[in-house]
Short mmCIF file of C-alpha atoms in Angstrom, two decimals:
data_model
loop_
_atom_site.label_atom_id
_atom_site.label_comp_id
_atom_site.label_asym_id
_atom_site.label_seq_id
_atom_site.Cartn_x
_atom_site.Cartn_y
_atom_site.Cartn_z
CA UNK A 1 -25.87 15.83 8.84
CA UNK A 2 -23.58 13.12 10.16
CA UNK A 3 -24.64 10.72 7.40
CA UNK A 4 -24.07 13.38 4.75
CA UNK A 5 -20.56 14.00 6.05
CA UNK A 6 -19.84 10.28 6.09
CA UNK A 7 -20.99 9.79 2.50
CA UNK A 8 -19.00 12.84 1.42
CA UNK A 9 -15.88 11.42 3.06
CA UNK A 10 -16.35 8.05 1.37
CA UNK A 11 -16.94 9.72 -1.98
CA UNK A 12 -13.79 11.81 -1.55
CA UNK A 13 -11.78 8.69 -0.69
CA UNK A 14 -12.94 6.83 -3.80
CA UNK A 15 -12.35 9.90 -5.96
CA UNK A 16 -8.79 10.24 -4.69
CA UNK A 17 -8.16 6.52 -5.06
CA UNK A 18 -9.48 6.34 -8.60
CA UNK A 19 -7.65 9.42 -9.77
CA UNK A 20 -4.49 8.13 -8.11
CA UNK A 21 -4.57 4.82 -9.91
CA UNK A 22 -5.75 6.30 -13.16
CA UNK A 23 -8.92 4.15 -13.32
CA UNK A 24 -6.67 1.10 -13.72
CA UNK A 25 -9.68 -1.19 -13.81
CA UNK A 26 -10.67 0.34 -17.19
CA UNK A 27 -7.33 -0.57 -18.75
CA UNK A 28 -7.59 -3.17 -21.55
CA UNK A 29 -6.62 -6.65 -20.36
CA UNK A 30 -4.29 -8.41 -22.81
CA UNK A 31 -3.76 -12.15 -22.46
CA UNK A 32 -0.32 -13.25 -23.73
CA UNK A 33 -0.36 -16.97 -24.55
CA UNK A 34 2.89 -18.93 -25.01
CA UNK A 35 4.23 -19.05 -28.55
CA UNK A 36 4.37 -22.45 -30.21
CA UNK A 37 7.99 -23.33 -31.09
CA UNK A 38 8.29 -25.53 -34.17
CA UNK A 39 11.78 -27.02 -34.05
CA UNK A 40 13.35 -30.48 -34.07
CA UNK A 41 14.81 -30.12 -30.58
CA UNK A 42 14.21 -28.48 -27.19
CA UNK A 43 13.73 -24.71 -27.29
CA UNK A 44 11.48 -24.42 -24.23
CA UNK A 45 13.68 -21.60 -22.93
CA UNK A 46 12.89 -19.67 -26.12
CA UNK A 47 9.14 -20.15 -25.65
CA UNK A 48 9.23 -18.83 -22.09
CA UNK A 49 11.60 -16.00 -22.96
CA UNK A 50 9.40 -14.75 -25.82
CA UNK A 51 6.28 -14.69 -23.64
CA UNK A 52 8.03 -12.89 -20.80
CA UNK A 53 9.69 -10.35 -23.08
CA UNK A 54 6.43 -9.57 -24.88
CA UNK A 55 4.54 -9.30 -21.59
CA UNK A 56 7.23 -7.05 -20.10
CA UNK A 57 7.15 -4.67 -23.07
CA UNK A 58 3.37 -4.40 -23.01
CA UNK A 59 3.24 -4.05 -19.22
CA UNK A 60 5.72 -1.16 -19.34
CA UNK A 61 2.79 0.88 -20.67
CA UNK A 62 0.70 1.76 -17.61
CA UNK A 63 -2.52 1.90 -19.66
CA UNK A 64 -2.43 -1.87 -20.36
CA UNK A 65 -2.98 -4.76 -17.96
CA UNK A 66 -1.13 -7.90 -19.03
CA UNK A 67 -2.12 -11.48 -18.18
CA UNK A 68 0.47 -14.21 -18.78
CA UNK A 69 0.20 -17.98 -18.90
CA UNK A 70 3.61 -19.64 -19.01
CA UNK A 71 2.21 -23.17 -18.64
CA UNK A 72 -0.34 -23.91 -21.41
CA UNK A 73 -0.98 -27.41 -20.05
CA UNK A 74 -2.50 -25.84 -16.91
CA UNK A 75 -5.39 -24.59 -19.06
CA UNK A 76 -5.62 -27.76 -21.20
CA UNK A 77 -4.39 -25.87 -24.26
CA UNK A 78 -3.37 -28.13 -27.11
CA UNK A 79 -0.42 -27.41 -29.39
CA UNK A 80 -0.33 -25.50 -31.57
CA UNK A 81 -2.68 -22.95 -30.01
CA UNK A 82 -5.31 -21.97 -32.57
CA UNK A 83 -7.85 -19.19 -32.75
CA UNK A 84 -10.64 -21.17 -31.07
CA UNK A 85 -8.49 -22.15 -28.08
CA UNK A 86 -7.15 -18.61 -27.75
CA UNK A 87 -10.64 -17.10 -27.76
CA UNK A 88 -11.93 -19.66 -25.26
CA UNK A 89 -9.05 -18.98 -22.85
CA UNK A 90 -9.51 -15.22 -23.18
CA UNK A 91 -13.18 -15.60 -22.25
CA UNK A 92 -12.34 -17.69 -19.18
CA UNK A 93 -9.80 -15.13 -17.95
CA UNK A 94 -12.01 -12.16 -18.88
CA UNK A 95 -9.39 -10.67 -21.17
CA UNK A 96 -10.22 -7.97 -23.69
CA UNK A 97 -7.57 -9.09 -26.18
CA UNK A 98 -5.54 -12.26 -26.68
CA UNK A 99 -2.12 -12.73 -28.31
CA UNK A 100 -0.84 -16.04 -29.67
CA UNK A 101 1.68 -17.08 -32.26
CA UNK A 102 4.42 -19.43 -33.40
CA UNK A 103 8.13 -19.46 -34.17
CA UNK A 104 9.37 -21.85 -36.86
CA UNK A 105 13.10 -22.62 -36.78
CA UNK A 106 14.87 -24.35 -39.70
CA UNK A 107 18.50 -24.68 -40.74
CA UNK A 108 18.10 -21.77 -43.16
CA UNK A 109 15.94 -19.25 -41.31
CA UNK A 110 13.49 -18.48 -38.53
CA UNK A 111 9.94 -17.18 -38.97
CA UNK A 112 7.70 -15.52 -36.38
CA UNK A 113 3.92 -15.37 -36.90
CA UNK A 114 1.55 -13.84 -34.37
CA UNK A 115 -1.95 -12.44 -33.97
CA UNK A 116 -3.77 -10.15 -31.57
CA UNK A 117 -7.52 -10.80 -31.48
CA UNK A 118 -10.31 -8.80 -29.89
CA UNK A 119 -11.96 -11.18 -27.42
CA UNK A 120 -15.46 -9.76 -27.90
CA UNK A 121 -15.80 -10.82 -31.53
CA UNK A 122 -12.50 -12.41 -32.61
CA UNK A 123 -11.67 -9.51 -34.93
CA UNK A 124 -7.90 -9.40 -35.72
CA UNK A 125 -6.26 -6.27 -34.40
CA UNK A 126 -2.70 -7.19 -35.40
CA UNK A 127 -1.58 -9.79 -37.94
CA UNK A 128 2.20 -10.13 -37.77
CA UNK A 129 4.78 -12.08 -39.78
CA UNK A 130 8.56 -11.68 -40.00
CA UNK A 131 11.44 -13.82 -41.26
CA UNK A 132 15.01 -13.79 -40.00
CA UNK A 133 18.29 -15.64 -40.46
CA UNK A 134 18.73 -17.09 -36.96
CA UNK A 135 17.20 -17.38 -33.49
CA UNK A 136 18.69 -14.05 -32.51
CA UNK A 137 16.34 -12.31 -34.94
CA UNK A 138 13.35 -13.46 -32.86
CA UNK A 139 14.14 -10.68 -30.39
CA UNK A 140 13.60 -8.02 -33.02
CA UNK A 141 10.41 -9.76 -34.14
CA UNK A 142 9.04 -9.62 -30.59
CA UNK A 143 9.93 -5.94 -30.30
CA UNK A 144 8.21 -5.14 -33.59
CA UNK A 145 5.16 -7.18 -32.64
CA UNK A 146 4.90 -5.43 -29.25
CA UNK A 147 5.09 -2.07 -31.02
CA UNK A 148 2.25 -3.06 -33.36
CA UNK A 149 0.11 -4.13 -30.39
CA UNK A 150 0.71 -0.84 -28.59
CA UNK A 151 -0.27 1.08 -31.72
CA UNK A 152 -3.40 -1.00 -32.20
CA UNK A 153 -4.49 -0.32 -28.63
CA UNK A 154 -3.97 3.40 -29.01
CA UNK A 155 -0.74 3.63 -26.97
CA UNK A 156 2.26 5.63 -28.01
CA UNK A 157 5.05 3.37 -29.20
CA UNK A 158 8.42 4.06 -30.83
CA UNK A 159 8.79 3.20 -34.49
CA UNK A 160 11.13 0.21 -34.78
CA UNK A 161 12.76 -0.99 -37.96
CA UNK A 162 14.66 -4.14 -38.75
CA UNK A 163 18.35 -3.43 -38.03
CA UNK A 164 21.13 -4.36 -40.37
CA UNK A 165 22.90 -7.62 -39.58
CA UNK A 166 25.86 -7.20 -37.25
CA UNK A 167 29.28 -8.24 -38.52
CA UNK A 168 30.17 -11.71 -37.34
CA UNK A 169 33.49 -10.57 -35.94
CA UNK A 170 31.68 -8.37 -33.39
CA UNK A 171 31.91 -10.69 -30.40
CA UNK A 172 31.63 -10.04 -26.70
CA UNK A 173 33.29 -11.76 -23.80
CA UNK A 174 31.47 -12.75 -20.64
CA UNK A 175 32.96 -9.72 -18.92
CA UNK A 176 31.59 -7.37 -21.56
CA UNK A 177 28.06 -8.73 -21.20
CA UNK A 178 27.68 -7.44 -17.65
CA UNK A 179 27.54 -3.91 -19.08
CA UNK A 180 25.19 -4.50 -21.99
CA UNK A 181 21.46 -3.96 -22.31
CA UNK A 182 19.46 -7.18 -21.87
CA UNK A 183 17.89 -6.83 -25.32
CA UNK A 184 21.33 -7.14 -26.92
CA UNK A 185 22.00 -10.50 -25.30
CA UNK A 186 19.38 -12.58 -27.11
CA UNK A 187 21.58 -15.08 -28.96
CA UNK A 188 19.63 -18.27 -28.49
CA UNK A 189 20.21 -19.81 -25.05
CA UNK A 190 19.50 -16.58 -23.19
CA UNK A 191 18.40 -16.38 -19.58
CA UNK A 192 14.95 -14.97 -18.93
CA UNK A 193 16.24 -12.31 -16.59
CA UNK A 194 18.06 -9.15 -17.39
CA UNK A 195 21.63 -7.92 -17.27
CA UNK A 196 22.88 -4.64 -15.77
CA UNK A 197 22.83 -1.47 -17.83
CA UNK A 198 24.95 1.60 -17.16
CA UNK A 199 23.21 4.58 -15.57
CA UNK A 200 24.16 7.81 -13.85
CA UNK A 201 23.01 8.83 -10.40
CA UNK A 202 21.40 12.21 -9.80
CA UNK A 203 24.73 14.00 -9.33
CA UNK A 204 25.69 13.28 -12.95
CA UNK A 205 29.04 11.85 -11.80
CA UNK A 206 28.33 8.58 -10.03
CA UNK A 207 28.07 5.66 -12.44
CA UNK A 208 26.14 2.52 -11.58
CA UNK A 209 25.22 -0.84 -13.02
CA UNK A 210 21.46 -1.20 -12.73
CA UNK A 211 19.76 -4.58 -13.01
CA UNK A 212 16.00 -5.10 -13.03
CA UNK A 213 14.23 -8.40 -12.50
CA UNK A 214 11.29 -9.66 -14.45
CA UNK A 215 7.95 -8.68 -12.99
CA UNK A 216 6.25 -10.69 -10.27
CA UNK A 217 2.47 -11.02 -10.17
CA UNK A 218 2.59 -10.25 -6.45
CA UNK A 219 3.21 -7.37 -4.07
CA UNK A 220 6.72 -7.68 -2.61
CA UNK A 221 6.47 -6.58 1.03
CA UNK A 222 10.02 -7.04 2.30
CA UNK A 223 13.40 -8.49 1.31
CA UNK A 224 16.77 -9.44 2.75
CA UNK A 225 20.14 -10.79 1.52
CA UNK A 226 22.35 -13.35 3.25
CA UNK A 227 24.03 -16.75 3.13
CA UNK A 228 20.97 -18.90 3.81
CA UNK A 229 22.34 -22.12 2.26
CA UNK A 230 25.63 -21.94 4.15
CA UNK A 231 27.71 -22.23 0.96
CA UNK A 232 29.54 -18.88 1.30
CA UNK A 233 27.23 -17.40 -1.35
CA UNK A 234 24.40 -14.94 -0.79
CA UNK A 235 20.75 -15.61 -1.49
CA UNK A 236 17.75 -13.29 -1.69
CA UNK A 237 14.73 -13.75 0.56
CA UNK A 238 11.51 -11.88 -0.15
CA UNK A 239 7.97 -12.02 1.18
CA UNK A 240 4.54 -11.27 -0.18
CA UNK A 241 1.72 -11.71 2.35
CA UNK A 242 2.45 -15.12 3.89
CA UNK A 243 4.76 -16.60 1.22
CA UNK A 244 8.52 -16.63 1.88
CA UNK A 245 10.59 -17.14 -1.29
CA UNK A 246 14.31 -17.99 -1.48
CA UNK A 247 16.17 -17.03 -4.67
CA UNK A 248 19.72 -17.20 -6.01
CA UNK A 249 20.94 -14.66 -8.58
CA UNK A 250 22.70 -16.42 -11.46
CA UNK A 251 23.50 -15.33 -15.01
CA UNK A 252 21.30 -12.27 -14.90
CA UNK A 253 18.20 -13.92 -13.48
CA UNK A 254 16.68 -15.06 -10.19
CA UNK A 255 16.38 -18.81 -9.73
CA UNK A 256 13.81 -20.00 -7.20
CA UNK A 257 15.37 -22.38 -4.67
CA UNK A 258 12.47 -22.92 -2.29
CA UNK A 259 9.26 -21.31 -1.09
CA UNK A 260 7.55 -21.53 2.29
CA UNK A 261 3.87 -20.73 2.71
CA UNK A 262 2.71 -19.53 6.10
CA UNK A 263 -0.57 -20.29 7.79
CA UNK A 264 -3.84 -19.13 6.30
CA UNK A 265 -4.99 -15.66 7.40
CA UNK A 266 -1.44 -14.79 8.51
CA UNK A 267 0.48 -11.87 7.04
CA UNK A 268 4.26 -11.57 7.04
CA UNK A 269 5.31 -7.92 7.19
CA UNK A 270 9.12 -7.88 7.56
CA UNK A 271 11.98 -10.26 6.89
CA UNK A 272 15.64 -10.24 7.97
CA UNK A 273 18.45 -12.78 7.73
CA UNK A 274 21.54 -13.43 9.87
CA UNK A 275 23.42 -16.38 11.34
CA UNK A 276 22.57 -15.72 14.97
CA UNK A 277 22.76 -19.36 16.15
CA UNK A 278 26.26 -19.61 14.61
CA UNK A 279 25.77 -22.84 12.66
CA UNK A 280 27.05 -21.47 9.36
CA UNK A 281 23.61 -20.85 7.80
CA UNK A 282 21.72 -17.57 8.12
CA UNK A 283 18.30 -17.89 9.72
CA UNK A 284 15.28 -16.14 8.17
CA UNK A 285 13.43 -14.03 10.75
CA UNK A 286 9.82 -13.42 9.75
CA UNK A 287 7.72 -10.90 11.64
CA UNK A 288 4.21 -12.24 11.19
CA UNK A 289 0.72 -11.03 12.13
CA UNK A 290 -2.60 -12.84 12.57
CA UNK A 291 -6.08 -12.13 13.95
CA UNK A 292 -6.85 -9.32 11.47
CA UNK A 293 -3.19 -8.27 11.65
CA UNK A 294 -3.54 -7.23 15.29
CA UNK A 295 -1.54 -10.00 17.00
CA UNK A 296 2.02 -11.30 16.72
CA UNK A 297 2.89 -14.84 15.67
CA UNK A 298 6.41 -14.53 14.29
CA UNK A 299 8.62 -17.43 13.26
CA UNK A 300 12.13 -18.33 12.12
CA UNK A 301 13.08 -20.46 9.11
CA UNK A 302 16.34 -22.25 8.37
CA UNK A 303 17.67 -24.29 5.47
CA UNK A 304 17.94 -28.00 6.37
CA UNK A 305 19.84 -29.00 3.25
CA UNK A 306 16.80 -29.50 1.02
CA UNK A 307 14.03 -27.16 2.23
CA UNK A 308 13.20 -24.22 4.46
CA UNK A 309 11.87 -25.44 7.80
CA UNK A 310 10.59 -23.70 10.92
CA UNK A 311 12.99 -23.79 13.85
CA UNK A 312 10.96 -21.33 15.96
CA UNK A 313 7.24 -20.66 15.75
CA UNK A 314 4.58 -18.57 17.50
CA UNK A 315 7.15 -16.07 18.75
CA UNK A 316 5.71 -12.92 20.33
CA UNK A 317 8.51 -10.73 18.97
CA UNK A 318 8.86 -8.18 16.26
CA UNK A 319 12.21 -9.28 14.76
CA UNK A 320 14.87 -7.03 13.32
CA UNK A 321 18.53 -7.69 12.43
CA UNK A 322 20.77 -4.65 12.81
CA UNK A 323 24.20 -4.59 11.20
CA UNK A 324 26.67 -1.97 12.42
CA UNK A 325 29.63 -1.53 10.03
CA UNK A 326 32.63 -3.46 11.36
CA UNK A 327 30.59 -5.49 13.85
CA UNK A 328 28.65 -8.76 13.85
CA UNK A 329 24.92 -8.57 13.12
CA UNK A 330 22.72 -8.26 16.20
CA UNK A 331 19.20 -9.64 16.51
CA UNK A 332 16.82 -7.19 18.15
CA UNK A 333 13.29 -7.80 19.32
CA UNK A 334 10.38 -5.80 20.65
CA UNK A 335 7.08 -7.05 21.96
CA UNK A 336 3.51 -5.88 21.58
CA UNK A 337 1.62 -4.53 24.56
CA UNK A 338 -1.96 -5.08 25.60
CA UNK A 339 -3.13 -1.88 23.93
CA UNK A 340 0.01 -0.36 22.39
CA UNK A 341 1.74 -1.63 19.24
CA UNK A 342 5.20 -1.64 20.86
CA UNK A 343 6.31 -2.05 24.44
CA UNK A 344 8.95 0.35 25.70
CA UNK A 345 11.92 -2.00 25.83
CA UNK A 346 13.97 -3.09 22.80
CA UNK A 347 15.97 -6.23 23.57
CA UNK A 348 19.01 -7.93 22.14
CA UNK A 349 18.04 -11.54 21.49
CA UNK A 350 20.32 -14.58 21.77
CA UNK A 351 19.98 -18.23 20.73
CA UNK A 352 19.47 -20.39 23.81
CA UNK A 353 17.91 -23.83 24.31
CA UNK A 354 16.44 -23.97 20.81
CA UNK A 355 14.85 -20.51 20.74
CA UNK A 356 15.62 -16.80 20.90
CA UNK A 357 15.47 -15.14 24.29
CA UNK A 358 16.11 -11.62 25.58
CA UNK A 359 19.69 -11.27 26.74
CA UNK A 360 19.88 -7.54 27.49
CA UNK A 361 18.20 -4.23 26.82
CA UNK A 362 19.47 -2.42 23.74
CA UNK A 363 20.85 1.06 24.25
CA UNK A 364 18.32 2.98 22.17
CA UNK A 365 16.99 6.55 22.66
CA UNK A 366 13.58 6.58 24.32
CA UNK A 367 10.48 6.66 22.16
CA UNK A 368 11.94 4.90 19.10
CA UNK A 369 10.34 1.75 17.76
CA UNK A 370 12.31 -1.26 16.61
CA UNK A 371 12.22 -0.46 12.90
CA UNK A 372 12.83 3.29 13.05
CA UNK A 373 16.58 3.55 13.67
CA UNK A 374 20.09 2.38 12.92
CA UNK A 375 23.39 2.85 14.74
CA UNK A 376 26.94 3.37 13.54
CA UNK A 377 29.60 5.91 12.68
CA UNK A 378 27.15 7.89 10.57
CA UNK A 379 28.89 11.25 11.04
CA UNK A 380 32.37 9.83 10.30
CA UNK A 381 33.68 11.23 13.58
CA UNK A 382 34.80 7.91 15.06
CA UNK A 383 31.82 7.29 17.35
CA UNK A 384 28.53 5.46 16.99
CA UNK A 385 25.42 7.60 16.74
CA UNK A 386 21.76 6.70 16.35
CA UNK A 387 20.09 7.84 13.14
CA UNK A 388 16.30 7.50 13.17
CA UNK A 389 13.15 8.37 11.30
CA UNK A 390 10.65 9.62 13.83
CA UNK A 391 6.86 9.61 13.55
CA UNK A 392 6.86 12.93 11.67
CA UNK A 393 9.01 11.29 8.94
CA UNK A 394 11.99 13.50 9.69
CA UNK A 395 15.52 12.16 9.99
CA UNK A 396 17.12 12.75 13.37
CA UNK A 397 20.57 12.14 14.81
CA UNK A 398 20.86 11.20 18.49
CA UNK A 399 24.08 11.25 20.47
CA UNK A 400 25.18 8.52 22.86
CA UNK A 401 23.13 10.01 25.71
CA UNK A 402 19.93 9.94 23.65
CA UNK A 403 19.76 13.69 23.01
CA UNK A 404 18.77 14.83 19.50
CA UNK A 405 21.61 16.68 17.80
CA UNK A 406 20.11 17.31 14.37
CA UNK A 407 16.72 17.16 12.63
CA UNK A 408 16.09 17.27 8.90
CA UNK A 409 13.80 19.84 7.34
CA UNK A 410 12.81 17.32 4.66
CA UNK A 411 10.44 14.43 5.22
CA UNK A 412 11.30 10.93 3.99
CA UNK A 413 8.29 8.80 3.15
CA UNK A 414 8.60 5.03 3.36
CA UNK A 415 6.42 2.38 1.77
CA UNK A 416 2.75 1.58 2.03
CA UNK A 417 3.02 -1.36 4.45
CA UNK A 418 1.13 -0.80 7.68
CA UNK A 419 -0.35 -2.45 10.76
CA UNK A 420 -3.94 -1.66 11.78
CA UNK A 421 -4.08 -0.22 15.26
CA UNK A 422 -7.42 -0.19 17.12
CA UNK A 423 -7.74 3.01 19.15
CA UNK A 424 -10.46 3.75 21.68
CA UNK A 425 -12.34 6.95 20.95
CA UNK A 426 -12.84 9.23 23.95
CA UNK A 427 -11.61 6.39 26.19
CA UNK A 428 -14.82 4.53 25.45
CA UNK A 429 -14.58 0.78 24.90
CA UNK A 430 -17.79 0.88 22.89
CA UNK A 431 -16.37 3.01 20.10
CA UNK A 432 -13.12 1.95 18.44
CA UNK A 433 -11.39 3.52 15.47
CA UNK A 434 -8.82 1.69 13.35
CA UNK A 435 -5.70 3.72 12.66
CA UNK A 436 -2.83 2.76 10.40
CA UNK A 437 0.70 2.49 11.73
CA UNK A 438 2.92 2.68 8.67
CA UNK A 439 6.06 0.59 9.14
CA UNK A 440 9.16 2.79 9.22
CA UNK A 441 11.54 2.26 6.33
CA UNK A 442 15.03 0.95 6.84
CA UNK A 443 17.82 3.41 7.64
CA UNK A 444 21.11 1.86 6.51
CA UNK A 445 24.56 3.15 7.49
CA UNK A 446 27.32 1.88 5.19
CA UNK A 447 30.20 2.96 2.96
CA UNK A 448 28.42 2.01 -0.22
CA UNK A 449 30.85 3.71 -2.63
CA UNK A 450 34.03 2.63 -0.77
CA UNK A 451 35.41 6.15 -0.38
CA UNK A 452 36.31 5.62 3.28
CA UNK A 453 33.27 7.52 4.60
CA UNK A 454 29.92 6.13 5.69
CA UNK A 455 26.68 7.19 4.05
CA UNK A 456 23.08 6.95 5.20
CA UNK A 457 20.83 5.26 2.67
CA UNK A 458 17.04 5.35 2.83
CA UNK A 459 13.93 5.15 0.67
CA UNK A 460 12.04 8.28 -0.29
CA UNK A 461 8.60 7.79 -1.87
CA UNK A 462 6.30 10.59 -3.06
CA UNK A 463 2.93 10.70 -1.35
CA UNK A 464 0.22 12.35 -3.47
CA UNK A 465 -1.41 13.51 -0.24
CA UNK A 466 1.88 15.18 0.82
CA UNK A 467 1.81 13.31 4.14
CA UNK A 468 -1.17 15.41 5.25
CA UNK A 469 -3.36 12.37 5.99
CA UNK A 470 -1.70 10.12 8.59
CA UNK A 471 -4.17 7.31 7.86
CA UNK A 472 -3.75 7.28 4.08
CA UNK A 473 -0.77 7.15 1.72
CA UNK A 474 -1.12 7.25 -2.06
CA UNK A 475 2.36 6.61 -3.40
CA UNK A 476 3.09 7.38 -7.05
CA UNK A 477 6.89 7.31 -7.39
CA UNK A 478 10.03 6.83 -5.37
CA UNK A 479 13.82 6.72 -5.29
CA UNK A 480 16.66 5.88 -2.89
CA UNK A 481 18.60 8.74 -1.31
CA UNK A 482 22.27 8.52 -0.38
CA UNK A 483 23.12 11.11 2.29
CA UNK A 484 26.47 12.10 3.81
CA UNK A 485 27.26 14.24 6.83
CA UNK A 486 28.70 17.60 5.80
CA UNK A 487 29.75 18.93 9.20
CA UNK A 488 26.50 20.63 10.15
CA UNK A 489 23.86 18.55 8.43
CA UNK A 490 23.25 15.60 6.14
CA UNK A 491 23.42 16.56 2.50
CA UNK A 492 22.26 14.67 -0.57
CA UNK A 493 25.25 12.93 -2.14
CA UNK A 494 23.26 11.28 -4.92
CA UNK A 495 20.00 9.49 -5.49
CA UNK A 496 18.76 6.77 -7.78
CA UNK A 497 16.49 7.36 -10.75
CA UNK A 498 12.80 7.76 -9.90
CA UNK A 499 10.62 4.71 -10.46
CA UNK A 500 6.88 4.64 -10.98
CA UNK A 501 4.93 3.14 -8.08
CA UNK A 502 6.33 2.72 -4.58
CA UNK A 503 9.55 1.30 -3.19
CA UNK A 504 8.42 -1.13 -0.49
CA UNK A 505 11.73 -2.27 1.02
CA UNK A 506 15.49 -2.20 0.57
CA UNK A 507 18.61 -4.16 1.47
CA UNK A 508 22.34 -3.61 1.02
CA UNK A 509 24.29 -6.75 0.20
CA UNK A 510 26.19 -8.69 -2.44
CA UNK A 511 23.28 -10.08 -4.43
CA UNK A 512 25.30 -11.23 -7.46
CA UNK A 513 28.20 -12.60 -5.35
CA UNK A 514 30.89 -10.58 -7.12
CA UNK A 515 32.42 -9.26 -3.88
CA UNK A 516 30.78 -5.81 -4.09
CA UNK A 517 27.62 -4.78 -2.21
CA UNK A 518 24.62 -3.43 -4.10
CA UNK A 519 21.52 -1.52 -3.07
CA UNK A 520 18.64 -3.86 -3.83
CA UNK A 521 15.09 -2.55 -3.55
CA UNK A 522 11.60 -3.78 -4.38
CA UNK A 523 9.23 -1.68 -6.48
CA UNK A 524 5.49 -2.23 -6.21
CA UNK A 525 4.27 -1.04 -9.57
CA UNK A 526 0.62 -1.88 -8.87
CA UNK A 527 -0.53 -2.75 -5.33
CA UNK A 528 -3.03 -5.56 -5.01
CA UNK A 529 -6.65 -4.52 -4.56
CA UNK A 530 -10.19 -5.44 -5.51
CA UNK A 531 -9.62 -3.57 -8.78
CA UNK A 532 -6.07 -4.67 -9.67
CA UNK A 533 -3.76 -7.65 -9.64
CA UNK A 534 -0.50 -6.81 -7.89
CA UNK A 535 2.69 -6.37 -9.90
CA UNK A 536 6.21 -5.68 -8.63
CA UNK A 537 9.88 -6.17 -9.46
CA UNK A 538 13.38 -5.81 -8.01
CA UNK A 539 16.16 -3.35 -8.84
CA UNK A 540 19.84 -3.76 -8.00
CA UNK A 541 21.95 -0.59 -8.01
CA UNK A 542 25.72 -1.24 -7.94
CA UNK A 543 28.18 1.64 -7.92
CA UNK A 544 31.60 2.07 -9.39
CA UNK A 545 31.88 -0.80 -11.89
#
């Protein structure tokens, strides 16, 4: 009977998992090869932009899995890419379909030719050809070609037609472009990122500029914003597994500055940045696990002028930077116990003798873990309070004595990041069960809309299991909630548009260095697994401009 129950439980798990992900492994795999650019000059930016735009449009349809290859030399592909080379590469990468093509640019016109072949037998599924007057027309060609591919693969796609030429006097200044859709900015030397588009928050009144990055073939676990280079400009730091990437936002895109790869079999789970050692450059605090994610081996990176280097390693701290509005950032740390995930004390850490040491105990209500709370004037009553997400996923407000003053009726579900936690069954060392401790999401207190009152900002994902299974989350969509105290309780002020997938982390900071903070969050569209390659992207939500 025990075996039957076990098999039934496993079968139920796989059934729930497969229905949750919509049998993603059965989705057709489309290989998008770089277009060959035939032009007497350098248009490499155009080649990369076409591939990324086509891949992005196809990947927006959840029933298609897209494979990209931005560097044809890595696969020994000769130019121009012909049918034989395309078919051979598709076979190597186990793609179901392969797309390849060319753009020919002359003084008089531009022509786009492309084909989609079925990898099994080389049968053409789409044969595409369009002519335009200038490089700007290539955008419309790519859109039309993507539409034809979606139709050929049985996906619903809007009918696109060639638009009439725009009058030449219709020009836009650099200031105008920050409010335009990225598709309208393809005029030749375009960046491969995207520019903000205007959107409305859930209240129908709050306007926002929303920017979305191109998609990463990785699962973004955590992110932070700060002046890492020490040049009075902010950079973005994000982690996926044990890779730490440093980016600068410029002209609507993210430019990679440097990347640090951690040790093999290590997993970074949380990142924060702040200039705690007061040398003018923000340190990168990486909470890192090893030994099957059951032990701490955290480290700290700093920019040395050319690269990210370790200034502290093998630290037995969970790191967390807490910023209270109007005060300097504080570095907090908590240690792991022999059997428990967190020891009882949360410490303020200070830079001393080339490392970070405990300077004092933080004044935190009992029972809260390092990542579960934030402090500040959240109620707009002139005094600091602690706002926390407790283990039941409810938002609570604690007064200065540690007593709970308010508890939400709603639950707020964070991301899917977790730490395995071995638990003895019936106090027997011979039988151990692995439980999941899901990392609490960030609770941020800030005046994001500059109305003179603080708001509480936090992630809210939708769990298909409705939080009924503490050891399993299946997250299908999410948004960011902005709450404000209304005298007796926190009320919803507005929320961002729902996104498909899960929001894994969030930061508030001036990503684009325009003097105004944005809410920046990472969306894991497809988590990495044995059945799927991971895919994620970033969203920046800026109010009032």
